[in-house]
Amino acid sequence: MLLALALAAAQVAAVPKGSARYDAMYQYADQGQWEKALPMSQELLKENPTFAFSWMVLGWSYRFTDRYAEAIPAFEKAEKLGAMQPYRVELELAICEAGLGHKKEALGHIQKSLDDGLPDRGNLRKEKHFDSLKDDATFKKLAAVVDPATMTRDQRWSYDLNLLVTDIQRVHFAPYQFTSKESWEKQRKDLEGRIPKLNDIQMSVEFMKLMRQVNDGHSRMNGTFQDAEKGAGLPVLFGGFADGFYLAATTKQYEPYLWSKVTAIDGMPIDDVFKALDCITPQDNELRPRTVSPNYMRFPQILNGLGIAKSPDKVTLSLVDRNGETKTLDLGLVTGTLTDLVREPADRPGKLLPAIVKRPDLYYLEYLADSKTLIFHYNGVANKADETVGTFSEKLRTAMHDKPVDKLVVDLRWNGGGNNFLNVPLLNVIAGDPVINKPGHLYVLTTTNTFSAAICFTEQLDRYTNAIIVGEPTCSAPNFIGESIPITLPCTGMKGSISNLFWQNGPAMDARRWVAPQIFVPYRFADCISGRDVYLEAVLNDHR
């Protein structure tokens, strides 16, 4: 945990020029070498007491060597200078006070940490320094320590309801942007009164509706039935495209129905189903639901809770199969992860583009000699086990000149995001190349699947290079509320995430709903299964 915290802070902090010693300090901290980090941070602070993160490292150096009294003033200085988010520093101060046996002071800092937006109360329960507080009534309340076995069913839902609404307002970056504080309280009271009348599935859906009201694409709640390993859903995967909703994958048993267009679920027209799912679908703009809603269609529990499906454990699909014939398909639940998925019909081998199948790697290069086109397939903003994005960026730099390259294509169509800081070396390589960074030589491919850190990268390329965007608008604005901070409700076991950061990639006055393409290419299922890549065709046919 320390490694991630230190790296994140270092990425945000502006490192002074000639920063080799600062880099060494970061490295000592990340590796837990406190005997080296301590004198290094002390030395650097004598030279430059204004650099906030050095105070954080000094505090950690004392804290992790059990010198709590000396750590406290270092953390206080770090918080005053804004070294990290206040809730994180307050948590460190609570740990130090607990280590000194100062119960009242420790509880005070825990309360302050929560007030400042500590994302997950579970961190309090896991922290070994708070073991001495575990029997304290105040600590139990702050850390949401409960024993569901001693509570009735209605009491469990009531507890989690109040905790959820409290934490949404406490953690989310802008909880009152679309829903007022008075409205939150009214809805909480109303739903609490309806708990005895609603079954568990209906309550789960009501929790999803509550989270939807913060109106961002990263904040969500999931029912326990959506758990990848223990949950249960239909043995098919739905896909949302510009030309409708399709069965994009099925288990082998239902292969004859693969690639069928879905026209209705339990008699409700699919367009009406799509509209009905809007009340639970996380979204930054109106384009995101087309990507997210198909995931919810797989769960009859959700459809039943919304009044779409007649039963929580089965549905009847109305279809037009790949041969144009009208069919119906009755499906029931299957438990656990789907393992034998088929994505390409046996009667049409070799026709399926990578739009639907799993991409071969997280990021890789492809060279088309005939058109002198280099394609950078970027499917997730994360480091591979054997290669970092930074290392790969140098591979990209070499590939841009190793062979004749007339066009570089950055393919972000299936990139769902990740660690935004990893994009920096890629941006530097692309923006800094005078041959590639010219109109007509640099292209970016996007669809509504492009999300989160990939949207940040799209906007950065759009803003700082001469890139031509091809495809569909992004499913978030250039500036958006993001981050997936996990939350687990202790009584019901429902899990989700709450967004607590604002990412500003464009100018402060940028009010666009999305980053629009210069060349619009809709994401159609018919194109995906045609054996053609219409996006790449649009690039190759652009001769500006």
mmCIF file of N, CA and C in Angstrom, residues 395-437:
data_model
loop_
_atom_site.group_PDB
_atom_site.id
_atom_site.type_symbol
_atom_site.label_atom_id
_atom_site.label_comp_id
_atom_site.label_asym_id
_atom_site.label_seq_id
_atom_site.Cartn_x
_atom_site.Cartn_y
_atom_site.Cartn_z
ATOM 1 N N LYS A 395 9.933 1.881 -27.332
ATOM 2 C CA LYS A 395 9.739 0.955 -28.446
ATOM 3 C C LYS A 395 8.918 1.626 -29.542
ATOM 4 N N LEU A 396 7.905 2.391 -29.122
ATOM 5 C CA LEU A 396 7.085 3.133 -30.076
ATOM 6 C C LEU A 396 7.933 4.174 -30.803
ATOM 7 N N ARG A 397 8.768 4.887 -30.060
ATOM 8 C CA ARG A 397 9.630 5.910 -30.665
ATOM 9 C C ARG A 397 10.507 5.294 -31.755
ATOM 10 N N THR A 398 11.084 4.132 -31.459
ATOM 11 C CA THR A 398 11.951 3.459 -32.433
ATOM 12 C C THR A 398 11.158 3.005 -33.648
ATOM 13 N N ALA A 399 9.972 2.421 -33.404
ATOM 14 C CA ALA A 399 9.157 1.886 -34.493
ATOM 15 C C ALA A 399 8.680 2.974 -35.447
ATOM 16 N N MET A 400 8.532 4.191 -34.947
ATOM 17 C CA MET A 400 8.060 5.298 -35.788
ATOM 18 C C MET A 400 9.078 5.681 -36.857
ATOM 19 N N HIS A 401 10.342 5.213 -36.696
ATOM 20 C CA HIS A 401 11.379 5.572 -37.661
ATOM 21 C C HIS A 401 12.190 4.363 -38.129
ATOM 22 N N ASP A 402 11.905 3.202 -37.569
ATOM 23 C CA ASP A 402 12.627 1.996 -37.965
ATOM 24 C C ASP A 402 12.271 1.584 -39.388
ATOM 25 N N LYS A 403 11.003 1.821 -39.749
ATOM 26 C CA LYS A 403 10.506 1.556 -41.098
ATOM 27 C C LYS A 403 9.823 2.819 -41.619
ATOM 28 N N PRO A 404 9.582 2.887 -42.929
ATOM 29 C CA PRO A 404 8.869 4.069 -43.452
ATOM 30 C C PRO A 404 7.472 4.157 -42.854
ATOM 31 N N VAL A 405 7.175 5.245 -42.157
ATOM 32 C CA VAL A 405 5.865 5.428 -41.531
ATOM 33 C C VAL A 405 5.266 6.741 -42.027
ATOM 34 N N ASP A 406 4.153 6.617 -42.748
ATOM 35 C CA ASP A 406 3.455 7.802 -43.223
ATOM 36 C C ASP A 406 2.365 8.228 -42.241
ATOM 37 N N LYS A 407 1.735 7.223 -41.570
ATOM 38 C CA LYS A 407 0.668 7.509 -40.629
ATOM 39 C C LYS A 407 0.834 6.669 -39.364
ATOM 40 N N LEU A 408 0.653 7.325 -38.226
ATOM 41 C CA LEU A 408 0.582 6.618 -36.948
ATOM 42 C C LEU A 408 -0.863 6.633 -36.487
ATOM 43 N N VAL A 409 -1.394 5.455 -36.156
ATOM 44 C CA VAL A 409 -2.766 5.324 -35.684
ATOM 45 C C VAL A 409 -2.738 4.863 -34.232
ATOM 46 N N VAL A 410 -3.270 5.666 -33.321
ATOM 47 C CA VAL A 410 -3.388 5.300 -31.907
ATOM 48 C C VAL A 410 -4.787 4.734 -31.706
ATOM 49 N N ASP A 411 -4.872 3.435 -31.502
ATOM 50 C CA ASP A 411 -6.161 2.744 -31.420
ATOM 51 C C ASP A 411 -6.608 2.646 -29.962
ATOM 52 N N LEU A 412 -7.581 3.483 -29.584
ATOM 53 C CA LEU A 412 -8.110 3.499 -28.217
ATOM 54 C C LEU A 412 -9.543 2.970 -28.160
ATOM 55 N N ARG A 413 -9.976 2.251 -29.187
ATOM 56 C CA ARG A 413 -11.378 1.841 -29.266
ATOM 57 C C ARG A 413 -11.807 0.933 -28.121
ATOM 58 N N TRP A 414 -10.901 0.130 -27.608
ATOM 59 C CA TRP A 414 -11.297 -0.833 -26.569
ATOM 60 C C TRP A 414 -10.590 -0.547 -25.246
ATOM 61 N N ASN A 415 -10.083 0.680 -25.109
ATOM 62 C CA ASN A 415 -9.341 1.049 -23.904
ATOM 63 C C ASN A 415 -10.299 1.600 -22.852
ATOM 64 N N GLY A 416 -10.470 0.845 -21.750
ATOM 65 C CA GLY A 416 -11.376 1.238 -20.682
ATOM 66 C C GLY A 416 -10.727 2.051 -19.585
ATOM 67 N N GLY A 417 -9.433 2.424 -19.747
ATOM 68 C CA GLY A 417 -8.785 3.294 -18.771
ATOM 69 C C GLY A 417 -7.791 2.583 -17.884
ATOM 70 N N GLY A 418 -7.465 3.218 -16.753
ATOM 71 C CA GLY A 418 -6.460 2.698 -15.824
ATOM 72 C C GLY A 418 -5.763 3.851 -15.116
ATOM 73 N N ASN A 419 -4.432 3.778 -15.054
ATOM 74 C CA ASN A 419 -3.620 4.773 -14.351
ATOM 75 C C ASN A 419 -3.248 5.901 -15.304
ATOM 76 N N ASN A 420 -3.907 7.034 -15.161
ATOM 77 C CA ASN A 420 -3.738 8.155 -16.095
ATOM 78 C C ASN A 420 -2.297 8.645 -16.178
ATOM 79 N N PHE A 421 -1.532 8.518 -15.102
ATOM 80 C CA PHE A 421 -0.170 9.026 -15.097
ATOM 81 C C PHE A 421 0.735 8.265 -16.073
ATOM 82 N N LEU A 422 0.344 7.042 -16.432
ATOM 83 C CA LEU A 422 1.182 6.243 -17.318
ATOM 84 C C LEU A 422 1.184 6.759 -18.749
ATOM 85 N N ASN A 423 0.223 7.623 -19.085
ATOM 86 C CA ASN A 423 0.142 8.138 -20.455
ATOM 87 C C ASN A 423 1.234 9.147 -20.789
ATOM 88 N N VAL A 424 1.860 9.724 -19.785
ATOM 89 C CA VAL A 424 2.784 10.844 -20.000
ATOM 90 C C VAL A 424 3.913 10.511 -20.971
ATOM 91 N N PRO A 425 4.659 9.395 -20.803
ATOM 92 C CA PRO A 425 5.751 9.132 -21.753
ATOM 93 C C PRO A 425 5.261 8.899 -23.175
ATOM 94 N N LEU A 426 4.074 8.327 -23.327
ATOM 95 C CA LEU A 426 3.513 8.131 -24.664
ATOM 96 C C LEU A 426 3.206 9.470 -25.318
ATOM 97 N N LEU A 427 2.609 10.370 -24.538
ATOM 98 C CA LEU A 427 2.290 11.699 -25.060
ATOM 99 C C LEU A 427 3.561 12.435 -25.467
ATOM 100 N N ASN A 428 4.605 12.329 -24.653
ATOM 101 C CA ASN A 428 5.867 13.001 -24.968
ATOM 102 C C ASN A 428 6.470 12.484 -26.265
ATOM 103 N N VAL A 429 6.434 11.177 -26.456
ATOM 104 C CA VAL A 429 7.004 10.582 -27.670
ATOM 105 C C VAL A 429 6.236 11.036 -28.901
ATOM 106 N N ILE A 430 4.908 10.989 -28.830
ATOM 107 C CA ILE A 430 4.083 11.311 -30.003
ATOM 108 C C ILE A 430 4.109 12.810 -30.299
ATOM 109 N N ALA A 431 3.888 13.621 -29.254
ATOM 110 C CA ALA A 431 3.841 15.070 -29.459
ATOM 111 C C ALA A 431 5.201 15.634 -29.875
ATOM 112 N N GLY A 432 6.264 14.975 -29.428
ATOM 113 C CA GLY A 432 7.603 15.494 -29.700
ATOM 114 C C GLY A 432 8.204 15.055 -31.011
ATOM 115 N N ASP A 433 7.467 14.276 -31.802
ATOM 116 C CA ASP A 433 8.009 13.797 -33.068
ATOM 117 C C ASP A 433 7.573 14.723 -34.211
ATOM 118 N N PRO A 434 8.490 15.468 -34.819
ATOM 119 C CA PRO A 434 8.115 16.448 -35.849
ATOM 120 C C PRO A 434 7.641 15.820 -37.154
ATOM 121 N N VAL A 435 7.970 14.554 -37.368
ATOM 122 C CA VAL A 435 7.556 13.885 -38.602
ATOM 123 C C VAL A 435 6.126 13.381 -38.498
ATOM 124 N N ILE A 436 5.798 12.764 -37.366
ATOM 125 C CA ILE A 436 4.469 12.182 -37.157
ATOM 126 C C ILE A 436 3.449 13.211 -36.716
ATOM 127 N N ASN A 437 3.867 14.149 -35.870
ATOM 128 C CA ASN A 437 2.926 15.119 -35.311
ATOM 129 C C ASN A 437 2.641 16.244 -36.303
#
